[in-house]
Tab-separated table of C-alpha atoms in Angstrom:
chain	number	residue	atom	x	y	z
A	1	VAL	CA	0.027	-0.021	-0.030
A	2	CYS	CA	2.838	2.225	0.871
A	3	ILE	CA	4.576	1.729	-2.442
A	4	HIS	CA	1.261	2.319	-4.330
A	5	ARG	CA	0.847	5.643	-2.625
A	6	VAL	CA	4.504	6.762	-3.323
A	7	ARG	CA	3.950	5.915	-7.129
A	8	SER	CA	0.799	8.046	-7.282
A	9	CYS	CA	2.765	11.091	-6.445
A	10	SER	CA	4.012	12.635	-9.666
A	11	SER	CA	7.108	14.275	-8.013
A	12	ILE	CA	8.632	10.824	-7.264
A	13	ARG	CA	9.294	8.611	-10.132
A	14	PHE	CA	11.338	5.814	-8.549
A	15	ILE	CA	12.158	4.718	-4.940
A	16	LYS	CA	14.383	1.906	-3.999
A	17	SER	CA	12.500	-0.708	-1.849
A	18	LYS	CA	14.931	-0.382	1.080
A	19	TYR	CA	13.770	3.147	1.515
A	20	VAL	CA	10.028	2.257	1.650
A	21	CYS	CA	10.132	1.133	5.146
A	22	VAL	CA	11.525	4.575	6.318
A	23	PHE	CA	8.260	6.258	5.637
A	24	ASP	CA	5.683	6.400	8.328
A	25	LYS	CA	2.623	5.171	6.853
A	26	SER	CA	0.025	7.161	8.767
A	27	ALA	CA	1.990	10.452	8.505
A	28	PHE	CA	2.628	10.090	4.949
A	29	LYS	CA	-1.079	9.196	4.171
A	30	PHE	CA	-2.297	12.250	6.084
A	31	SER	CA	-0.016	14.765	4.360
A	32	HIS	CA	-0.688	13.339	1.058
A	33	GLN	CA	-4.263	13.448	1.361
A	34	GLN	CA	-4.069	16.902	2.546
A	35	ARG	CA	-2.277	17.818	-0.610
A	36	LEU	CA	-4.871	16.000	-2.699
A	37	PHE	CA	-7.676	17.895	-0.873
A	38	ARG	CA	-6.361	21.222	-1.815
A	39	THR	CA	-5.684	20.190	-5.461
A	40	SER	CA	-8.971	18.667	-5.946
A	41	ALA	CA	-10.947	21.520	-4.461
A	42	VAL	CA	-9.548	23.684	-7.172
A	43	SER	CA	-9.268	21.351	-10.021
A	44	CYS	CA	-12.888	19.987	-9.702
A	45	GLY	CA	-14.197	23.535	-9.267
A	46	GLN	CA	-15.838	24.613	-6.067
A	47	ILE	CA	-19.038	26.472	-5.847
A	48	VAL	CA	-18.617	29.728	-3.882
A	49	GLN	CA	-21.668	31.733	-2.733
A	50	PHE	CA	-20.760	35.510	-3.393
A	51	LYS	CA	-22.711	37.359	-0.735
A	52	LEU	CA	-23.823	40.887	-0.890
A	53	SER	CA	-21.417	42.808	1.276
A	54	ASP	CA	-22.320	45.680	3.598
A	55	ILE	CA	-22.224	48.908	1.448
A	56	GLY	CA	-22.318	51.186	4.539
A	57	GLU	CA	-24.689	53.864	5.801
A	58	GLY	CA	-26.843	51.265	7.683
A	59	ILE	CA	-28.239	49.916	4.338
A	60	THR	CA	-29.672	46.431	4.959
A	61	GLU	CA	-31.403	45.889	1.458
A	62	VAL	CA	-31.039	46.981	-2.070
A	63	THR	CA	-32.884	46.691	-5.317
A	64	VAL	CA	-31.216	44.817	-8.213
A	65	LYS	CA	-31.523	47.146	-11.205
A	66	GLU	CA	-29.505	45.318	-13.698
A	67	TRP	CA	-27.495	42.144	-14.309
A	68	TYR	CA	-24.239	42.415	-16.303
A	69	ILE	CA	-23.856	38.625	-16.392
A	70	LYS	CA	-25.913	35.702	-16.828
A	71	GLU	CA	-25.625	31.957	-15.786
A	72	GLY	CA	-22.734	30.283	-17.591
A	73	ASP	CA	-20.785	33.500	-18.150
A	74	SER	CA	-17.037	33.455	-17.050
A	75	VAL	CA	-15.953	36.426	-14.819
A	76	SER	CA	-12.777	37.821	-13.576
A	77	GLN	CA	-11.837	39.824	-10.546
A	78	PHE	CA	-13.185	43.463	-10.719
A	79	ASP	CA	-15.624	42.434	-13.426
A	80	SER	CA	-19.047	44.053	-12.963
A	81	ILE	CA	-21.693	41.676	-11.850
A	82	CYS	CA	-24.720	43.850	-11.271
A	83	GLU	CA	-25.965	47.363	-10.278
A	84	VAL	CA	-28.106	47.664	-7.183
A	85	GLN	CA	-29.862	50.631	-5.725
A	86	SER	CA	-30.534	51.668	-2.233
A	87	ASP	CA	-32.490	54.619	-0.987
A	88	LYS	CA	-29.133	56.461	-1.018
A	89	ALA	CA	-27.066	55.471	-3.933
A	90	SER	CA	-26.567	53.222	-6.905
A	91	VAL	CA	-23.740	50.696	-6.543
A	92	THR	CA	-22.070	48.548	-8.992
A	93	ILE	CA	-21.172	45.136	-7.555
A	94	THR	CA	-17.865	43.665	-8.821
A	95	SER	CA	-16.449	40.103	-8.660
A	96	ARG	CA	-13.847	38.993	-6.193
A	97	TYR	CA	-13.252	35.848	-7.954
A	98	ASP	CA	-12.296	34.240	-11.346
A	99	GLY	CA	-14.758	31.634	-12.397
A	100	ILE	CA	-17.932	30.794	-13.923
A	101	ILE	CA	-21.431	32.166	-12.873
A	102	ARG	CA	-23.598	29.071	-11.958
A	103	LYS	CA	-26.716	30.708	-10.441
A	104	LEU	CA	-28.353	34.224	-10.050
A	105	HIS	CA	-30.321	34.351	-6.722
A	106	TYR	CA	-32.317	37.496	-7.792
A	107	SER	CA	-34.242	38.696	-10.842
A	108	ILE	CA	-34.524	42.385	-11.923
A	109	ASP	CA	-36.289	44.660	-9.368
A	110	ASP	CA	-35.956	41.940	-6.624
A	111	ILE	CA	-34.920	43.098	-3.193
A	112	ALA	CA	-31.424	41.766	-2.298
A	113	PHE	CA	-30.428	41.628	1.406
A	114	VAL	CA	-27.044	42.348	2.807
A	115	GLY	CA	-25.238	39.035	3.941
A	116	LYS	CA	-27.402	36.841	1.618
A	117	PRO	CA	-25.960	35.124	-1.461
A	118	LEU	CA	-26.044	37.190	-4.580
A	119	VAL	CA	-24.540	34.769	-7.123
A	120	ASP	CA	-22.830	31.327	-7.069
A	121	ILE	CA	-19.514	31.153	-8.783
A	122	GLU	CA	-17.523	28.019	-9.641
A	123	ILE	CA	-13.963	28.962	-8.891
A	124	ASP	CA	-11.702	28.920	-12.084
A	125	ALA	CA	-8.373	27.384	-10.966
A	126	SER	CA	-6.681	27.819	-14.343
A	127	LYS	CA	-6.205	31.536	-13.610
A	128	GLY	CA	-4.931	30.696	-10.161
A	129	VAL	CA	-6.276	33.885	-8.488
A	130	ALA	CA	-8.811	32.439	-6.004
A	131	SER	CA	-6.997	31.874	-2.656
A	132	GLU	CA	-7.833	29.316	-0.048
A	133	GLU	CA	-9.237	32.143	2.060
A	134	ASP	CA	-11.638	33.199	-0.747
A	135	VAL	CA	-12.969	29.583	-1.162
A	136	VAL	CA	-14.032	29.375	2.425
A	137	GLU	CA	-17.515	30.769	2.740
A	138	THR	CA	-17.370	33.378	5.540
A	139	PRO	CA	-19.889	36.147	6.409
A	140	PRO	CA	-19.606	39.304	4.483
A	141	MET	CA	-17.354	42.146	5.626
A	142	SER	CA	-15.265	39.663	7.430
A	143	HIS	CA	-11.720	38.571	6.542
A	144	GLU	CA	-12.078	39.364	2.898
A	145	GLU	CA	-13.356	42.988	3.187
A	146	HIS	CA	-11.789	44.057	6.500
A	147	THR	CA	-8.294	42.657	5.777
A	148	HIS	CA	-5.866	44.863	7.896
A	149	GLN	CA	-2.210	45.467	7.278
A	150	GLU	CA	-0.043	46.934	9.766
A	151	ILE	CA	2.288	49.493	8.063
A	152	LYS	CA	4.408	51.869	10.049
A	153	GLY	CA	1.952	52.084	13.080
A	154	HIS	CA	-1.182	52.427	11.120
A	155	LYS	CA	-3.714	50.015	9.519
A	156	THR	CA	-4.553	49.707	5.846
A	157	LEU	CA	-7.922	48.514	4.562
A	158	ALA	CA	-7.844	46.577	1.365
A	159	THR	CA	-9.345	43.389	-0.130
A	160	PRO	CA	-6.998	40.500	-1.061
A	161	ALA	CA	-7.590	41.277	-4.845
A	162	VAL	CA	-6.398	44.891	-4.383
A	163	ARG	CA	-3.292	43.751	-2.354
A	164	ARG	CA	-2.428	41.330	-5.202
A	165	LEU	CA	-2.728	44.057	-7.729
A	166	ALA	CA	-0.524	46.349	-5.497
A	167	MET	CA	2.132	43.481	-5.232
A	168	GLU	CA	2.227	42.708	-8.915
A	169	ASN	CA	3.030	46.490	-9.563
A	170	ASN	CA	5.485	46.746	-6.711
A	171	ILE	CA	3.304	49.431	-4.886
A	172	LYS	CA	3.505	49.900	-1.226
A	173	LEU	CA	-0.005	50.397	0.253
A	174	SER	CA	1.349	52.714	2.712
A	175	GLU	CA	1.973	55.113	0.017
A	176	VAL	CA	-1.502	54.981	-1.552
A	177	VAL	CA	-4.316	57.217	-0.373
A	178	GLY	CA	-7.432	55.267	-0.058
A	179	THR	CA	-10.821	56.931	-1.219
A	180	GLY	CA	-13.138	54.157	-0.083
A	181	LYS	CA	-14.975	53.876	3.277
A	182	ASP	CA	-12.758	54.205	6.337
A	183	ASN	CA	-9.860	55.282	3.741
A	184	ARG	CA	-10.026	51.851	2.328
A	185	ILE	CA	-7.720	51.428	-0.625
A	186	LEU	CA	-9.728	50.533	-3.786
A	187	LYS	CA	-8.621	49.185	-7.282
A	188	GLU	CA	-8.967	52.686	-8.729
A	189	ASP	CA	-6.624	54.134	-6.090
A	190	ILE	CA	-3.910	51.682	-7.056
A	191	LEU	CA	-4.535	52.576	-10.852
A	192	ASN	CA	-4.355	56.305	-10.194
A	193	TYR	CA	-1.124	55.895	-8.119
A	194	LEU	CA	0.402	53.835	-10.939
A	195	ALA	CA	-0.633	56.424	-13.396
A	196	LYS	CA	1.092	59.084	-11.467
A	197	GLN	CA	4.298	57.125	-11.242
A	198	THR	CA	4.322	56.303	-15.034
A	199	GLY	CA	2.997	59.521	-16.326
A	200	ALA	CA	-0.019	57.924	-17.912
A	201	ILE	CA	-3.230	60.167	-18.294
A	202	LEU	CA	-6.320	58.786	-16.394
A	203	PRO	CA	-9.579	60.447	-15.680
A	204	PRO	CA	-9.479	62.998	-12.759
A	205	SER	CA	-11.947	60.981	-10.839
A	206	PRO	CA	-10.828	58.271	-8.340
A	207	LYS	CA	-13.852	56.268	-9.706
A	208	ALA	CA	-12.462	55.692	-13.254
A	209	GLU	CA	-14.804	52.987	-14.360
A	210	ILE	CA	-18.015	54.554	-15.456
A	211	ILE	CA	-20.530	52.640	-17.480
A	212	PRO	CA	-21.842	55.006	-20.094
A	213	PRO	CA	-25.490	55.918	-20.157
A	214	LEU	CA	-27.992	54.343	-22.540
A	215	GLN	CA	-27.353	54.749	-26.162
A	216	LYS	CA	-30.263	56.924	-26.567
A	217	THR	CA	-28.223	59.779	-25.200
A	218	GLU	CA	-25.522	59.508	-27.993
A	219	ALA	CA	-27.895	61.022	-30.410
A	220	VAL	CA	-27.934	64.515	-28.311
A	221	PRO	CA	-24.590	65.794	-29.816
A	222	ALA	CA	-25.842	65.376	-33.325
A	223	ALA	CA	-28.953	67.348	-32.623
A	224	SER	CA	-26.961	70.102	-30.727
A	225	LYS	CA	-24.693	70.910	-33.676
A	226	ASP	CA	-27.369	73.235	-34.909
A	227	LYS	CA	-26.815	75.833	-32.097
A	228	GLY	CA	-28.982	78.457	-33.905
A	229	ARG	CA	-32.128	76.408	-33.417
A	230	LYS	CA	-33.137	76.333	-29.852
A	231	ILE	CA	-36.660	75.069	-29.999
A	232	PRO	CA	-37.548	72.816	-27.231
A	233	LEU	CA	-38.411	69.337	-28.386
A	234	PRO	CA	-41.598	67.831	-26.919
A	235	VAL	CA	-41.418	64.919	-24.531
A	236	SER	CA	-43.165	61.975	-26.112
A	237	ARG	CA	-44.824	59.922	-23.485
A	238	PRO	CA	-47.270	57.077	-24.348
A	239	ILE	CA	-50.723	57.905	-23.002
A	240	ALA	CA	-52.010	54.862	-21.189
A	241	PHE	CA	-55.679	54.573	-20.344
A	242	ALA	CA	-55.785	51.673	-17.850
A	243	GLY	CA	-58.958	50.347	-16.405
A	244	LYS	CA	-57.205	49.497	-12.946
A	245	ASP	CA	-55.256	51.550	-10.368
A	246	ARG	CA	-51.659	50.440	-10.227
A	247	THR	CA	-49.718	50.285	-6.923
A	248	GLU	CA	-45.929	50.521	-6.898
A	249	PRO	CA	-43.705	50.326	-3.884
A	250	VAL	CA	-41.621	53.392	-2.869
A	251	ILE	CA	-38.132	52.323	-3.510
A	252	GLY	CA	-34.694	53.743	-4.317
A	253	PHE	CA	-34.229	57.529	-4.276
A	254	GLN	CA	-38.030	58.114	-3.719
A	255	LYS	CA	-37.694	56.125	-0.449
A	256	ALA	CA	-34.820	58.348	0.515
A	257	MET	CA	-36.804	61.490	-0.232
A	258	VAL	CA	-39.717	60.404	1.977
A	259	LYS	CA	-37.431	59.946	4.931
A	260	THR	CA	-35.610	63.221	4.363
A	261	MET	CA	-38.591	65.338	3.759
A	262	GLY	CA	-40.322	63.831	6.754
A	263	ALA	CA	-37.418	64.834	8.910
A	264	ALA	CA	-37.321	68.326	7.192
A	265	LEU	CA	-40.849	68.962	8.237
A	266	LYS	CA	-39.641	69.299	11.792
A	267	ILE	CA	-37.469	72.240	11.032
A	268	PRO	CA	-39.092	75.726	11.093
A	269	HIS	CA	-38.053	77.278	7.748
A	270	PHE	CA	-37.162	80.959	7.427
A	271	GLY	CA	-37.214	82.254	3.806
A	272	TYR	CA	-35.364	85.107	2.184
A	273	CYS	CA	-35.323	86.162	-1.485
A	274	ASP	CA	-33.154	88.599	-3.538
A	275	GLU	CA	-32.061	89.241	-7.068
A	276	ILE	CA	-28.547	89.344	-8.444
A	277	ASP	CA	-27.103	91.290	-11.391
A	278	LEU	CA	-24.946	88.622	-13.161
A	279	THR	CA	-23.918	90.907	-16.188
A	280	GLN	CA	-20.272	90.864	-15.355
A	281	LEU	CA	-20.245	87.202	-14.440
A	282	VAL	CA	-21.883	86.308	-17.789
A	283	GLN	CA	-19.111	88.183	-19.591
A	284	LEU	CA	-16.422	86.553	-17.456
A	285	ARG	CA	-17.724	83.038	-18.096
A	286	GLU	CA	-17.816	83.511	-21.848
A	287	GLU	CA	-14.060	84.619	-21.733
A	288	LEU	CA	-13.155	81.522	-19.555
A	289	LYS	CA	-15.389	79.019	-21.287
A	290	PRO	CA	-13.163	78.152	-24.216
A	291	LEU	CA	-10.130	77.743	-22.013
A	292	ALA	CA	-11.999	75.279	-19.930
A	293	GLU	CA	-13.140	73.469	-22.954
A	294	ILE	CA	-9.534	73.162	-24.061
A	295	ARG	CA	-8.798	71.315	-20.772
A	296	GLY	CA	-11.781	69.192	-21.475
A	297	VAL	CA	-14.243	70.632	-18.804
A	298	LYS	CA	-17.493	72.241	-19.209
A	299	LEU	CA	-17.716	75.513	-17.270
A	300	SER	CA	-21.066	76.392	-16.131
A	301	PHE	CA	-22.248	79.293	-13.781
A	302	MET	CA	-22.590	76.784	-10.795
A	303	PRO	CA	-18.777	76.710	-9.850
A	304	PHE	CA	-19.003	80.382	-9.445
A	305	PHE	CA	-22.071	80.202	-7.253
A	306	MET	CA	-20.545	77.475	-5.163
A	307	LYS	CA	-17.136	79.098	-4.706
A	308	ALA	CA	-18.834	82.476	-3.767
A	309	ALA	CA	-21.005	80.697	-1.245
A	310	SER	CA	-17.981	79.074	0.256
A	311	LEU	CA	-16.313	82.519	0.836
A	312	GLY	CA	-19.508	83.761	2.381
A	313	LEU	CA	-19.552	80.588	4.701
A	314	LEU	CA	-16.142	81.513	5.885
A	315	GLN	CA	-17.671	84.721	7.228
A	316	TYR	CA	-20.814	83.181	8.443
A	317	PRO	CA	-19.949	79.593	9.687
A	318	ILE	CA	-23.298	79.051	11.299
A	319	LEU	CA	-24.856	78.405	7.920
A	320	ASN	CA	-22.400	75.589	7.488
A	321	ALA	CA	-23.339	73.864	10.687
A	322	SER	CA	-25.782	71.259	12.001
A	323	LEU	CA	-27.909	71.081	15.025
A	324	ASP	CA	-28.399	67.614	17.010
A	325	GLU	CA	-31.659	65.994	17.462
A	326	ASN	CA	-32.176	67.283	20.941
A	327	CYS	CA	-31.198	70.806	19.927
A	328	GLN	CA	-28.652	71.018	22.546
A	329	ASN	CA	-25.408	71.348	20.419
A	330	VAL	CA	-24.397	73.039	17.244
A	331	THR	CA	-21.469	71.425	15.239
A	332	TYR	CA	-19.665	74.005	12.935
A	333	LYS	CA	-18.299	72.021	9.982
A	334	ALA	CA	-14.744	72.611	8.956
A	335	SER	CA	-15.222	71.507	5.330
A	336	HIS	CA	-17.534	73.231	2.862
A	337	ASN	CA	-19.205	70.065	1.228
A	338	ILE	CA	-21.671	72.042	-0.995
A	339	GLY	CA	-24.380	69.887	-2.596
A	340	VAL	CA	-25.964	70.373	-5.897
A	341	ALA	CA	-29.558	69.208	-6.618
A	342	MET	CA	-29.825	67.249	-9.771
A	343	ASP	CA	-32.737	65.918	-11.712
A	344	THR	CA	-32.250	62.546	-13.047
A	345	GLU	CA	-34.327	59.746	-14.399
A	346	GLN	CA	-33.984	57.991	-10.876
A	347	GLY	CA	-35.385	61.030	-9.302
A	348	LEU	CA	-33.928	63.972	-7.242
A	349	ILE	CA	-30.474	63.401	-6.082
A	350	VAL	CA	-28.129	65.759	-4.223
A	351	PRO	CA	-24.433	64.816	-4.641
A	352	ASN	CA	-21.801	67.239	-3.129
A	353	VAL	CA	-18.592	68.769	-3.915
A	354	LYS	CA	-16.239	68.086	-1.051
A	355	ASN	CA	-13.925	70.717	0.472
A	356	VAL	CA	-14.946	73.641	-1.835
A	357	GLN	CA	-13.067	76.067	0.666
A	358	VAL	CA	-9.778	74.672	-0.657
A	359	CYS	CA	-10.897	74.253	-4.420
A	360	SER	CA	-10.438	76.677	-7.299
A	361	VAL	CA	-13.374	77.496	-9.655
A	362	PHE	CA	-11.811	75.051	-12.219
A	363	ASP	CA	-11.498	72.334	-9.550
A	364	ILE	CA	-15.185	72.689	-8.787
A	365	ALA	CA	-16.126	72.516	-12.370
A	366	VAL	CA	-14.121	69.299	-12.873
A	367	GLU	CA	-15.837	67.577	-9.875
A	368	LEU	CA	-19.268	68.775	-11.141
A	369	ASN	CA	-18.655	67.289	-14.446
A	370	ARG	CA	-17.804	64.064	-12.824
A	371	LEU	CA	-20.853	64.107	-10.700
A	372	GLN	CA	-23.018	64.982	-13.465
A	373	SER	CA	-21.687	62.023	-15.727
A	374	LEU	CA	-22.237	59.645	-12.771
A	375	GLY	CA	-25.643	61.010	-12.076
A	376	SER	CA	-26.771	60.573	-15.756
A	377	ALA	CA	-25.532	57.070	-15.706
A	378	GLY	CA	-27.121	56.422	-12.280
A	379	GLN	CA	-23.845	55.438	-10.719
A	380	LEU	CA	-23.280	57.927	-7.935
A	381	GLY	CA	-21.704	56.128	-4.861
A	382	THR	CA	-22.642	56.655	-1.411
A	383	SER	CA	-19.710	58.891	-0.612
A	384	ASP	CA	-20.836	61.362	-3.388
A	385	LEU	CA	-24.397	61.496	-1.898
A	386	THR	CA	-23.395	61.796	1.841
A	387	GLY	CA	-21.697	64.309	3.861
A	388	GLY	CA	-23.177	67.547	2.554
A	389	THR	CA	-23.036	70.659	4.789
A	390	PHE	CA	-24.778	73.310	2.475
A	391	THR	CA	-26.866	72.982	-0.629
A	392	LEU	CA	-27.617	75.004	-3.773
A	393	SER	CA	-30.453	73.900	-6.030
A	394	ASN	CA	-30.383	75.267	-9.574
A	395	ILE	CA	-34.122	75.176	-10.319
A	396	GLY	CA	-33.634	77.790	-13.137
A	397	THR	CA	-32.295	74.925	-15.439
A	398	VAL	CA	-35.858	73.624	-15.599
A	399	GLY	CA	-37.787	76.879	-15.240
A	400	GLY	CA	-39.024	79.313	-12.858
A	401	THR	CA	-37.565	82.281	-11.004
A	402	TYR	CA	-38.567	81.699	-7.421
A	403	ALA	CA	-38.762	78.646	-5.150
A	404	LYS	CA	-39.286	77.501	-1.638
A	405	PRO	CA	-36.503	74.988	-0.994
A	406	VAL	CA	-36.528	72.527	1.660
A	407	ILE	CA	-33.618	72.048	4.033
A	408	LEU	CA	-31.873	68.727	3.835
A	409	PRO	CA	-31.233	67.670	7.493
A	410	PRO	CA	-28.782	67.795	9.087
A	411	GLU	CA	-28.030	70.991	7.245
A	412	VAL	CA	-29.304	74.316	8.361
A	413	ALA	CA	-29.414	76.296	4.992
A	414	ILE	CA	-30.270	75.815	1.369
A	415	GLY	CA	-30.554	78.111	-1.746
A	416	ALA	CA	-32.674	77.760	-4.803
A	417	LEU	CA	-31.402	79.616	-7.970
A	418	GLY	CA	-33.697	80.753	-10.573
A	419	LYS	CA	-33.187	81.158	-14.270
A	420	ILE	CA	-31.120	83.939	-15.669
A	421	GLN	CA	-33.206	86.527	-17.625
A	422	VAL	CA	-32.497	89.630	-19.627
A	423	LEU	CA	-34.285	92.481	-17.972
A	424	PRO	CA	-34.159	96.241	-18.093
A	425	ARG	CA	-32.472	98.007	-15.088
A	426	PHE	CA	-31.314	101.411	-14.302
A	427	ASN	CA	-27.683	102.312	-13.647
A	428	GLY	CA	-26.314	105.106	-11.358
A	429	LYS	CA	-27.029	107.814	-13.922
A	430	GLY	CA	-30.615	106.775	-14.475
A	431	GLU	CA	-30.133	105.191	-17.803
A	432	VAL	CA	-31.802	101.965	-18.672
A	433	PHE	CA	-29.590	99.212	-19.707
A	434	LYS	CA	-29.828	95.420	-20.352
A	435	ALA	CA	-29.050	93.273	-17.354
A	436	GLN	CA	-28.641	89.632	-16.668
A	437	ILE	CA	-30.904	89.036	-13.663
A	438	MET	CA	-31.044	85.895	-11.527
A	439	ASN	CA	-33.304	85.397	-8.407
A	440	VAL	CA	-32.302	83.436	-5.342
A	441	SER	CA	-34.555	82.008	-2.718
A	442	TRP	CA	-32.952	80.962	0.632
A	443	SER	CA	-34.332	78.738	3.322
A	444	ALA	CA	-32.623	78.617	6.811
A	445	ASP	CA	-33.287	76.766	10.063
A	446	HIS	CA	-34.939	79.443	12.175
A	447	ARG	CA	-33.936	77.718	15.366
A	448	ILE	CA	-30.359	78.732	15.199
A	449	ILE	CA	-30.311	81.275	12.220
A	450	ASP	CA	-31.936	84.640	12.352
A	451	GLY	CA	-33.087	86.623	9.383
A	452	ALA	CA	-30.390	89.290	9.652
A	453	THR	CA	-27.593	86.605	9.383
A	454	MET	CA	-29.155	85.115	6.352
A	455	ALA	CA	-29.677	88.522	4.657
A	456	ARG	CA	-25.919	89.470	5.410
A	457	PHE	CA	-24.688	86.144	3.931
A	458	SER	CA	-26.763	86.693	0.862
A	459	ASN	CA	-25.621	90.328	0.384
A	460	LEU	CA	-22.073	89.021	0.512
A	461	TRP	CA	-22.632	86.239	-1.847
A	462	LYS	CA	-24.406	88.535	-3.986
A	463	SER	CA	-21.418	91.054	-3.964
A	464	TYR	CA	-18.959	88.376	-5.126
A	465	LEU	CA	-21.204	87.424	-8.124
A	466	GLU	CA	-21.947	90.953	-9.154
A	467	ASN	CA	-18.195	91.831	-9.050
A	468	PRO	CA	-16.459	88.568	-9.824
A	469	ALA	CA	-13.047	90.396	-9.634
A	470	SER	CA	-13.604	90.922	-5.836
A	471	MET	CA	-13.343	87.133	-5.340
A	472	LEU	CA	-9.762	87.256	-6.270
A	473	LEU	CA	-8.967	88.973	-2.866
A	474	ASP	CA	-10.319	86.059	-0.938
A	475	LEU	CA	-9.580	83.010	-3.190
A	476	LYS	CA	-7.370	80.460	-1.389
């Protein structure tokens, strides 16, 4: 029996009989079987249940919006599996394994629960990527997701796949800045770091992989070539005369709006309106717009509005604060994370630009372009939609001059911007001239903000926009 087992080992071709008695039968049998177990577990293919990991913010369930794979498809690490939507963000789930999809546990629009299996994947051993730790079925967000690495006294969060990518490119994780939750290092962080070292040109966003929107939007540039014709196209919607009422569940961003607006009703709102002469700003933007286009960035008025608001918040930090639930403490936020309300097919979303106080107008424009691209594709992440401290809503892009904006808790102030209109105004000499007028409507939390503070802030914000050159004195 011992000789038979030795001959079955491919690494030993011939052993003299006198050496056979040296082997301990039980020990060799155990070690040999252990080796065969590891080999067979990979060669025969093992089904791994890929569970939906915790995506943060206390989210326990999501809606499956789209599958990028089907049963029988081969996937590799970082390949997109599906897109899910919570009440706060849309998230693209990527594979942690190389293998073949054997089962999809959910259909489109089904509710998937955190910690439950999402798909079954048969490990593909030929690529040799799946480690033994990956094969073992463990609860989500355990060793795979919260792998720690002690580097120079601090811990680095990264998945095994990301660590392997860093090792293959000789990158020290301690030198990479993580952009994920809790400073977790993502695949995009490794690629961006590698691009800086090699001089490659990558998109300015840490989230480089953006799935383009539906093909119907590709026809827009062709229609926009005729700039002289600005006739609004009618929105063709099929008129359905149904004989039955239809009940649909409140999911996704609508569910988030229900929660947010329910909390906003507890806030006593104070309103303040004014008009701003943007004549000089319109001229300045026309001069800077071609320069921004050369850099590949679309320059709108919003970056100027946001930067002027940030300069005003430096003087009136109470507007960039939050009030606790018991109304006992006010927290003054150090960062100006200014949110921008966007109208998308999924509903109203409010992503925010982080740290506007240290950003230039061009930096803000770059980030806005990124957020708008992700918003159009329905791929805004949780980090983009949370952490806001102040909000501007440009209702003028849709129409209207005045609005009554609702504060987004825990923020304490919000502004609604109307459309820019060409209206007659008088100058200092009493002469009529053509002015570019925009109206603004502010709402503030009257529990901690009085009318005078809101008016002074609005006047300062207005002065920056009416005299754009004055912002140069305070720009950081």
